[in-house]
Short mmCIF file of C-alpha atoms in Angstrom, two decimals:
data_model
loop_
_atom_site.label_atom_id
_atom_site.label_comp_id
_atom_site.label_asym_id
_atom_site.label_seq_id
_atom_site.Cartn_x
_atom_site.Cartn_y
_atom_site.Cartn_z
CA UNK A 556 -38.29 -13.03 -8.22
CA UNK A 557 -37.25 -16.96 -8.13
CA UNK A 558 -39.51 -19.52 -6.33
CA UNK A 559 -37.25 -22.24 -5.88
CA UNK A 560 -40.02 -24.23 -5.61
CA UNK A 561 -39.77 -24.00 -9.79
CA UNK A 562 -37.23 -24.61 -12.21
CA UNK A 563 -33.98 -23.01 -11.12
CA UNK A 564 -33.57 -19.12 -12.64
CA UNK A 565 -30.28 -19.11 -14.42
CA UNK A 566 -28.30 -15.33 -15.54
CA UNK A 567 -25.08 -14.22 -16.60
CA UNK A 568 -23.14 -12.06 -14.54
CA UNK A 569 -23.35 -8.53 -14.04
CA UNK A 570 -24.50 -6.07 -12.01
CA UNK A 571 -27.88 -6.50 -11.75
CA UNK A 572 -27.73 -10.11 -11.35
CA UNK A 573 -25.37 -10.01 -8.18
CA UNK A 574 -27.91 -7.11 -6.91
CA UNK A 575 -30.58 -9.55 -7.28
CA UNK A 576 -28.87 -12.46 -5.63
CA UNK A 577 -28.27 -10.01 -2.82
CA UNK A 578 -31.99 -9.86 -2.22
CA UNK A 579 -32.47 -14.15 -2.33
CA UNK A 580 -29.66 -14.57 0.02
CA UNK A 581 -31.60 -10.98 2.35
CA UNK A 582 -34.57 -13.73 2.31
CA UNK A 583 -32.61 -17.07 3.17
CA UNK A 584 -32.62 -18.56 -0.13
CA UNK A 585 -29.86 -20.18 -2.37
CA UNK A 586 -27.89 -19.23 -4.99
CA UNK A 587 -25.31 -20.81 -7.11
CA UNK A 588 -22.15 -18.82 -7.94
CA UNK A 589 -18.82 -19.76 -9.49
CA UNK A 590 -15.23 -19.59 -7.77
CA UNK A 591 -12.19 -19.76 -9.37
CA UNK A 592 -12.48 -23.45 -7.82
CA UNK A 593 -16.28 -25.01 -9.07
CA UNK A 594 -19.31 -23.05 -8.52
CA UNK A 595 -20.67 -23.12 -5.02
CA UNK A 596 -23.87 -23.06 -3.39
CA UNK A 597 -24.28 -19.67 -1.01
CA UNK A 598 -26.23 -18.35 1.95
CA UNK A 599 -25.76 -15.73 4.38
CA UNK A 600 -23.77 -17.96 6.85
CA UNK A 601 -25.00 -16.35 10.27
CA UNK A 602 -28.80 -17.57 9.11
CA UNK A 603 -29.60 -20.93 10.53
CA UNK A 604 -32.31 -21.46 8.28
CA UNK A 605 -30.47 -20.75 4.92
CA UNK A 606 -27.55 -22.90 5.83
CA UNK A 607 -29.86 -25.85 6.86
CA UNK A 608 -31.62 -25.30 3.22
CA UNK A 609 -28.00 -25.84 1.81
CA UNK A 610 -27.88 -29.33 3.45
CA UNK A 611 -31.09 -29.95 2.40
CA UNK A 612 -30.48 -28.83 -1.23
CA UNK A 613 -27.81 -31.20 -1.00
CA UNK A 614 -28.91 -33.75 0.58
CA UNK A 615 -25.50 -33.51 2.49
CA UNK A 616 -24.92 -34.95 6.17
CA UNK A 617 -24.97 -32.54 8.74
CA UNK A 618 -21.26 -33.67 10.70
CA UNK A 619 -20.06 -32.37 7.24
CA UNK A 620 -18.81 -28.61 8.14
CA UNK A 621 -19.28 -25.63 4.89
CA UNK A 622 -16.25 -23.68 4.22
CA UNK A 623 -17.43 -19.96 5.06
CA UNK A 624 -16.25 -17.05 2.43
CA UNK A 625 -15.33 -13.87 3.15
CA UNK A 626 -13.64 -10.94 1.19
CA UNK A 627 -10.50 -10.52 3.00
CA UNK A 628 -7.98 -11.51 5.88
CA UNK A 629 -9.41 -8.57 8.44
CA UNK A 630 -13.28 -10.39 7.67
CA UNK A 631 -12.10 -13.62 8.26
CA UNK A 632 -10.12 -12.39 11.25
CA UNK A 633 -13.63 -11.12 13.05
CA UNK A 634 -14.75 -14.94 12.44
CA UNK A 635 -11.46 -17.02 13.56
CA UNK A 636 -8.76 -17.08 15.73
CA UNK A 637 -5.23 -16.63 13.49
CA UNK A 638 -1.73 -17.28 14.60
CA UNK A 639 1.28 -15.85 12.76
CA UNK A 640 1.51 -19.13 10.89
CA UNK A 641 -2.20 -18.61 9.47
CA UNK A 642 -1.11 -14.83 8.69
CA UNK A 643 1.26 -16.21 6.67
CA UNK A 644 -0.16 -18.20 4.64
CA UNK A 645 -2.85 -16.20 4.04
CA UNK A 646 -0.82 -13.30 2.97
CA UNK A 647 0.54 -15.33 0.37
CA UNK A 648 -2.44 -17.40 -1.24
CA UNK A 649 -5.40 -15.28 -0.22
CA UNK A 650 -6.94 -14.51 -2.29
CA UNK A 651 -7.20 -17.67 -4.09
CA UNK A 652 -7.61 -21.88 -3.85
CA UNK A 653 -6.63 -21.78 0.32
CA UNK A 654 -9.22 -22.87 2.84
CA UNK A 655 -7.91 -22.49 6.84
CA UNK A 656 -9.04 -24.24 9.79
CA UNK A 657 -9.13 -22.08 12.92
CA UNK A 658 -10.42 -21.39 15.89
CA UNK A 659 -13.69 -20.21 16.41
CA UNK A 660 -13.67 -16.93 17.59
CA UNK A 661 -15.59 -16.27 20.61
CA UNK A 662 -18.27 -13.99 19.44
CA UNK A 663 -17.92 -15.62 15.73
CA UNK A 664 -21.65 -14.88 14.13
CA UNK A 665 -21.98 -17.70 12.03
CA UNK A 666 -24.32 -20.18 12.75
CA UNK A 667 -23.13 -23.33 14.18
CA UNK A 668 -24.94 -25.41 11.67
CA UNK A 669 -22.59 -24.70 9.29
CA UNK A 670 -19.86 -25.42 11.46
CA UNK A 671 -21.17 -28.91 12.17
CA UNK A 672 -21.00 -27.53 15.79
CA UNK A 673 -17.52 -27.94 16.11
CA UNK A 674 -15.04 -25.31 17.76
CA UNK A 675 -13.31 -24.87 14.29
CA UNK A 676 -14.13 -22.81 11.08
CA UNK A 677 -13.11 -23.36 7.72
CA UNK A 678 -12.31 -19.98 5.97
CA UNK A 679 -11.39 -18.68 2.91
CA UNK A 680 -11.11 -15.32 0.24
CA UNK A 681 -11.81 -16.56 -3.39
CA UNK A 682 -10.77 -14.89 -5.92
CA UNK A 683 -13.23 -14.74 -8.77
CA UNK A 684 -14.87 -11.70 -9.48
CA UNK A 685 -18.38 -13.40 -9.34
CA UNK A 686 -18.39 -14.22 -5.59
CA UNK A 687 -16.30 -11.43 -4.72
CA UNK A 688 -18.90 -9.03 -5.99
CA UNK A 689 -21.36 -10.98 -4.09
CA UNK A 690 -19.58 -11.21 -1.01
CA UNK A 691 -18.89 -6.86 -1.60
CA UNK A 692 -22.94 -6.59 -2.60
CA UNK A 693 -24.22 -8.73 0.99
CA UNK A 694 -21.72 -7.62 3.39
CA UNK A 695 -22.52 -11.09 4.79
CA UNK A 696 -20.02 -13.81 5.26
CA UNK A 697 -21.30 -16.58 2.69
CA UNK A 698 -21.47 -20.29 3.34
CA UNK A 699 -20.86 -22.33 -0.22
CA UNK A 700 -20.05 -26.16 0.12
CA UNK A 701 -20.16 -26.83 -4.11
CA UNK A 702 -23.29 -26.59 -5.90
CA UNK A 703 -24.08 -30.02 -6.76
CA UNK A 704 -26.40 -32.91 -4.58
CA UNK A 705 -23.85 -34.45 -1.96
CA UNK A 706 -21.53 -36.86 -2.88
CA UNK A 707 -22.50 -36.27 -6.61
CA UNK A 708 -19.50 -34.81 -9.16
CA UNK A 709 -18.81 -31.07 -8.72
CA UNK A 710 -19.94 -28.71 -10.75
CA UNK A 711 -17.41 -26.18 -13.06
CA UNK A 712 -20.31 -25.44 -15.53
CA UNK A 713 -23.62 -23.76 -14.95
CA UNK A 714 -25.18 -26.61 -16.98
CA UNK A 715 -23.86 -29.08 -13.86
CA UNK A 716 -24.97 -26.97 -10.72
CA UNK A 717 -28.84 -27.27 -12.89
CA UNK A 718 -28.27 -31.35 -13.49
CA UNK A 719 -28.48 -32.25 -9.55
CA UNK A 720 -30.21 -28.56 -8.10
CA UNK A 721 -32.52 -27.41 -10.66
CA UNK A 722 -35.65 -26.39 -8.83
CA UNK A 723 -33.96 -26.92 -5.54
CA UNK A 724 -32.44 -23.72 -5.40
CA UNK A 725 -33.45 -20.17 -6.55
CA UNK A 726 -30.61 -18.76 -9.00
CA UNK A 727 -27.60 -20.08 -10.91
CA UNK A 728 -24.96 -16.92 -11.56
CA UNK A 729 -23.45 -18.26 -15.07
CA UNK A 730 -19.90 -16.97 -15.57
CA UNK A 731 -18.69 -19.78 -17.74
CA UNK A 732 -16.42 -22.50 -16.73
CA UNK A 733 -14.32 -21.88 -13.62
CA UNK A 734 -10.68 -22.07 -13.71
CA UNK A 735 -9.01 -24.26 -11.55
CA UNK A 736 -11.22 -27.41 -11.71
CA UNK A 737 -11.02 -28.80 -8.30
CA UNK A 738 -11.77 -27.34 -4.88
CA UNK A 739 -9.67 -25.09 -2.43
CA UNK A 740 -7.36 -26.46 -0.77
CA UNK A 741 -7.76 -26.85 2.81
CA UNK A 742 -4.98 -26.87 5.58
CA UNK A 743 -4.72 -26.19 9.92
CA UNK A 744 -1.80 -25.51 11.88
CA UNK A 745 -1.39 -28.27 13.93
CA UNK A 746 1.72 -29.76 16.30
CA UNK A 747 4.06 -27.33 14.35
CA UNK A 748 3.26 -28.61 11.05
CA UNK A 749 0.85 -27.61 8.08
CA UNK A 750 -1.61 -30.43 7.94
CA UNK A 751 -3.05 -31.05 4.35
CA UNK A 752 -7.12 -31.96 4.99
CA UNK A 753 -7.87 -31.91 0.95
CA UNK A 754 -5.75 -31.51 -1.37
CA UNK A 755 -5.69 -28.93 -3.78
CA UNK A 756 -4.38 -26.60 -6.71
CA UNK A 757 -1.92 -24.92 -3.46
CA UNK A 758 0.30 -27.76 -3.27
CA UNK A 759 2.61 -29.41 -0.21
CA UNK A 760 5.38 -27.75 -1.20
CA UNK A 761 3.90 -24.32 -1.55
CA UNK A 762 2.94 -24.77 1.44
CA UNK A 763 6.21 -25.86 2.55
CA UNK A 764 7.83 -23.01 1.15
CA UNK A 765 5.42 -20.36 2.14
CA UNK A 766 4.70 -21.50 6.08
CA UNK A 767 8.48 -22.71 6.40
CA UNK A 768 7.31 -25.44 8.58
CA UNK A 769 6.75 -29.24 7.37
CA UNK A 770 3.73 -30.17 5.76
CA UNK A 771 1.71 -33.33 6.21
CA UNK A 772 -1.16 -35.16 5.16
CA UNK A 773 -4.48 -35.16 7.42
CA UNK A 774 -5.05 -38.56 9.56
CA UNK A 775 -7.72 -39.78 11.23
CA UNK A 776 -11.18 -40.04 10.55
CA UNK A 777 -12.54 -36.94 12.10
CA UNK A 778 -14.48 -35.11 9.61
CA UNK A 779 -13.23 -31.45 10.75
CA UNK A 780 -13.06 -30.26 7.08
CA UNK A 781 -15.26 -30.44 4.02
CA UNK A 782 -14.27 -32.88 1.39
CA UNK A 783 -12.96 -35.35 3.91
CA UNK A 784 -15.63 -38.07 3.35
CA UNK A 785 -14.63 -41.48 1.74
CA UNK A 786 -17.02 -41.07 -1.00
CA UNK A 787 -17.22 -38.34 -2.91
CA UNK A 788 -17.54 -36.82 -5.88
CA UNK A 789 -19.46 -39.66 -7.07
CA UNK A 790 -20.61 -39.99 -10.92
CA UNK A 791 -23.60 -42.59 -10.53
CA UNK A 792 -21.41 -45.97 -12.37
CA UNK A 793 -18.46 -47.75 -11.42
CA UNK A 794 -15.11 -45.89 -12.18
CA UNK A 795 -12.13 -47.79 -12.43
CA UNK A 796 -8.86 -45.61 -12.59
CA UNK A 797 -5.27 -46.51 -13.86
CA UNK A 798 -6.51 -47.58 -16.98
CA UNK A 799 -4.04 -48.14 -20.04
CA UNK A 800 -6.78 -48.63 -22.70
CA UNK A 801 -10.27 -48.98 -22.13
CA UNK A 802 -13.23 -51.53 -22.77
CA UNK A 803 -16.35 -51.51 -25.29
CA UNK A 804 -18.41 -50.41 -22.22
CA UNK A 805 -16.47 -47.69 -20.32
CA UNK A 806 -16.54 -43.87 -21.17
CA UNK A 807 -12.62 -43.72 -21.32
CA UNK A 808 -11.01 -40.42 -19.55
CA UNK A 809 -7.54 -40.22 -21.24
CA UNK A 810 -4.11 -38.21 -20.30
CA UNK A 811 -1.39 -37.82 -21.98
CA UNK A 812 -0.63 -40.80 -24.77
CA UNK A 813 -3.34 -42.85 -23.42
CA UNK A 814 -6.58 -41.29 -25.81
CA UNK A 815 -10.41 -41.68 -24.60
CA UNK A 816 -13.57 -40.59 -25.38
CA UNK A 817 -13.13 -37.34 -23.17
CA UNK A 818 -9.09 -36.87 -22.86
CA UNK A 819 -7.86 -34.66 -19.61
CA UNK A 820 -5.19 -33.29 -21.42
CA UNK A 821 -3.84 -35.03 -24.34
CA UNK A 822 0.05 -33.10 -23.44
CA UNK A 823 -0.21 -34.43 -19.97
CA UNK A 824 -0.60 -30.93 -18.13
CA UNK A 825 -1.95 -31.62 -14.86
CA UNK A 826 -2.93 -27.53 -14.70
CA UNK A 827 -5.36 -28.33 -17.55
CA UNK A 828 -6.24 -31.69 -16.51
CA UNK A 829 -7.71 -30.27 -13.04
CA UNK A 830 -9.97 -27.87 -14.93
CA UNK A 831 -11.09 -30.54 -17.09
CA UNK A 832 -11.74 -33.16 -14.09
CA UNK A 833 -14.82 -32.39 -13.16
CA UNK A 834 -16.40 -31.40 -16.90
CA UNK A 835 -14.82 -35.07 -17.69
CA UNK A 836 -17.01 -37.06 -14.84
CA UNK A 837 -19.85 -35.32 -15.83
CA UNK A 838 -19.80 -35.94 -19.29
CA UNK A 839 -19.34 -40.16 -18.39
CA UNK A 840 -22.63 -40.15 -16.04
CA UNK A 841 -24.08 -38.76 -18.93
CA UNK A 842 -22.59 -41.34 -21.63
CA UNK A 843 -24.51 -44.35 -22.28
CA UNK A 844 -21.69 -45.98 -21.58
CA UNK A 845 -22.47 -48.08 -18.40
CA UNK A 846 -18.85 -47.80 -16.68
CA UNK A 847 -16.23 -45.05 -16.75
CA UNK A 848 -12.59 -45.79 -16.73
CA UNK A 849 -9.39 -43.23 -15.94
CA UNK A 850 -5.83 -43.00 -17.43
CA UNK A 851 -3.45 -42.89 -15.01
CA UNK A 852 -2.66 -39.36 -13.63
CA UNK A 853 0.90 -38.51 -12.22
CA UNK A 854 0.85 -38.32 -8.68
CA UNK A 855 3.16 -35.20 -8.17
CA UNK A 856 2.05 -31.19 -7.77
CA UNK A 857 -1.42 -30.98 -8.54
CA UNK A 858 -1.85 -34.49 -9.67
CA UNK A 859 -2.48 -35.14 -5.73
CA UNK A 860 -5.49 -33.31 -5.77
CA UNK A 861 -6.86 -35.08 -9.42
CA UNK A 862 -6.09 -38.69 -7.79
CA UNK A 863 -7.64 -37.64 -4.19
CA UNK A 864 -10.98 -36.72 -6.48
CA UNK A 865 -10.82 -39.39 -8.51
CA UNK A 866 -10.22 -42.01 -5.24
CA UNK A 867 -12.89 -40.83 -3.55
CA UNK A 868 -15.22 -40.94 -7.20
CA UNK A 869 -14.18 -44.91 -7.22
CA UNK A 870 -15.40 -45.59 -4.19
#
């Protein structure tokens, strides 16, 4: 079994992995497993213990709430409180990239740690067959902020969860690179509107079409979500973004007609510029390169999400 007082125990996915990450997460410990979003880092959400060893791991403040996973709309309905506009929306992105802010229910079992004691919970169903299987093998709802040290880029690879966790945490599950690149989106219902927290690969105007209400961006400075510090996503040298070519010194991350040393998508698709974001920043903090400069990234559909990243990298 993994001490994760060692090097980190890494192992594809399958059956027998997922039956022994059941048995780390029965004991309180950690394990990494991908989404269809970047791998995250899970524990049995109802154990105060485990979840504090998450913000440990991570080194992440403890005002900053964990988005809690379940496998479906009824789970997450024994957790929250859901209005008809929540239904809704979950009905139509669930599951998948959507993380809702609710209510607290009144005899919700997870532990408030992970809540950041507030009267709200951050919910969502991923998709990937990894941490569904998981989720299906512990019957436990699974707190799983993204497996990297706070602040630090997130991780899409197995190879990035080890760079900032290894021998902080017991087991990696590797199931190659995850899809969509950047994290769920995450929304509330609020004033009869949808307010955007973080953007993500669900858009405004999926949202917008799908809630039939008006969508908006979060204000304020309450941190009532993940994701919703200043900096973020951080890659360890300066990063400066809009770049049209790029100097002797900075790892250049080109789009479109602008060419670097790591291009985002050399046809301009924002889908496969996402997936690439993370695997991008990575790859500069590990140049020798002492800076890292961007391309400029349109600001429409899922381009809101790669520039919200990348802000909050620059800071």
């Amino acid at each position: 079994m993994a001490d994760p007082s060692k090097s980190t125990i890494t192992l594809r996915f399958d059956s027998q992995t997922i039956t022994d990450a059941k048995m780390l997460i029965g004991e309180g410990q950690l394990v990494a497993v991908p989404t269809e979003t970047v791998y995250g880092l899970a524990a049995d959400a109802r154990n105060a213990e485990a979840v504090a060893r998450i913000y440990a791991a991570k080194g992440r403040p403890d005002f900053n709430p964990l988005i809690v996973h379940v496998p479906d709309l009824a789970a997450a309905e024994t957790l929250g409180v859901f209005g008809a506009i929540e239904r809704r929306l979950a009905d139509r992105f669930w599951p998948g990239p959507l993380t809702l802010v609710v209510p607290r229910s009144p005899d919700c079992p997870v532990a408030s740690i992970a809540t950041a004691g507030l009267d709200t919970i951050a919910i969502r169903v991923p998709a990937h067959r990894a941490m569904r299987a998981l989720l299906a093998e512990t019957g436990a709802p699974l707190a799983a902020p993204s497996a990297n040290a706070s602040g630090r880029v997130s991780p899409t690879r197995a190879s990035h969860v080890l760079a900032s966790l290894d021998g902080r945490i017991a087991l990696v599950i590797d199931d190659g690179p995850t899809k969509a690149g950047v994290e769920s989106t995450i929304v509330r219902v609020k004033d009869g509107a949808v307010e955007i927290l973080r953007p993500g690969p669900v858009t405004s105007d999926m949202l917008g079409e799908a809630s039939g209400l008006p969508v908006s961006g979060g204000k304020g400075s309450d941190i009532v979500a993940p994701g919703m510090l200043a900096s973020h996503y951080a890659p360890g040298k300066p990063v400066r973004l809009g770049a049209v070519d790029f100097a002797a010194d900075e790892f250049g991350i080109g789009f479109g007609a602008v060419a670097g040393d790591y291009d985002l998508s050399a046809a301009g698709d924002l889908t496969e510029a996402a997936a690439r974001l993370f695997d991008a920043l990575h790859a500069g903090a590990a140049s020798a390169k002492t800076k890292i400069a961007v391309a400029a990234i349109p600001v429409e559909g899922l381009g809101a999400a790669i520039n919200d990243r990348l802000a909050r990298a620059a800071v």
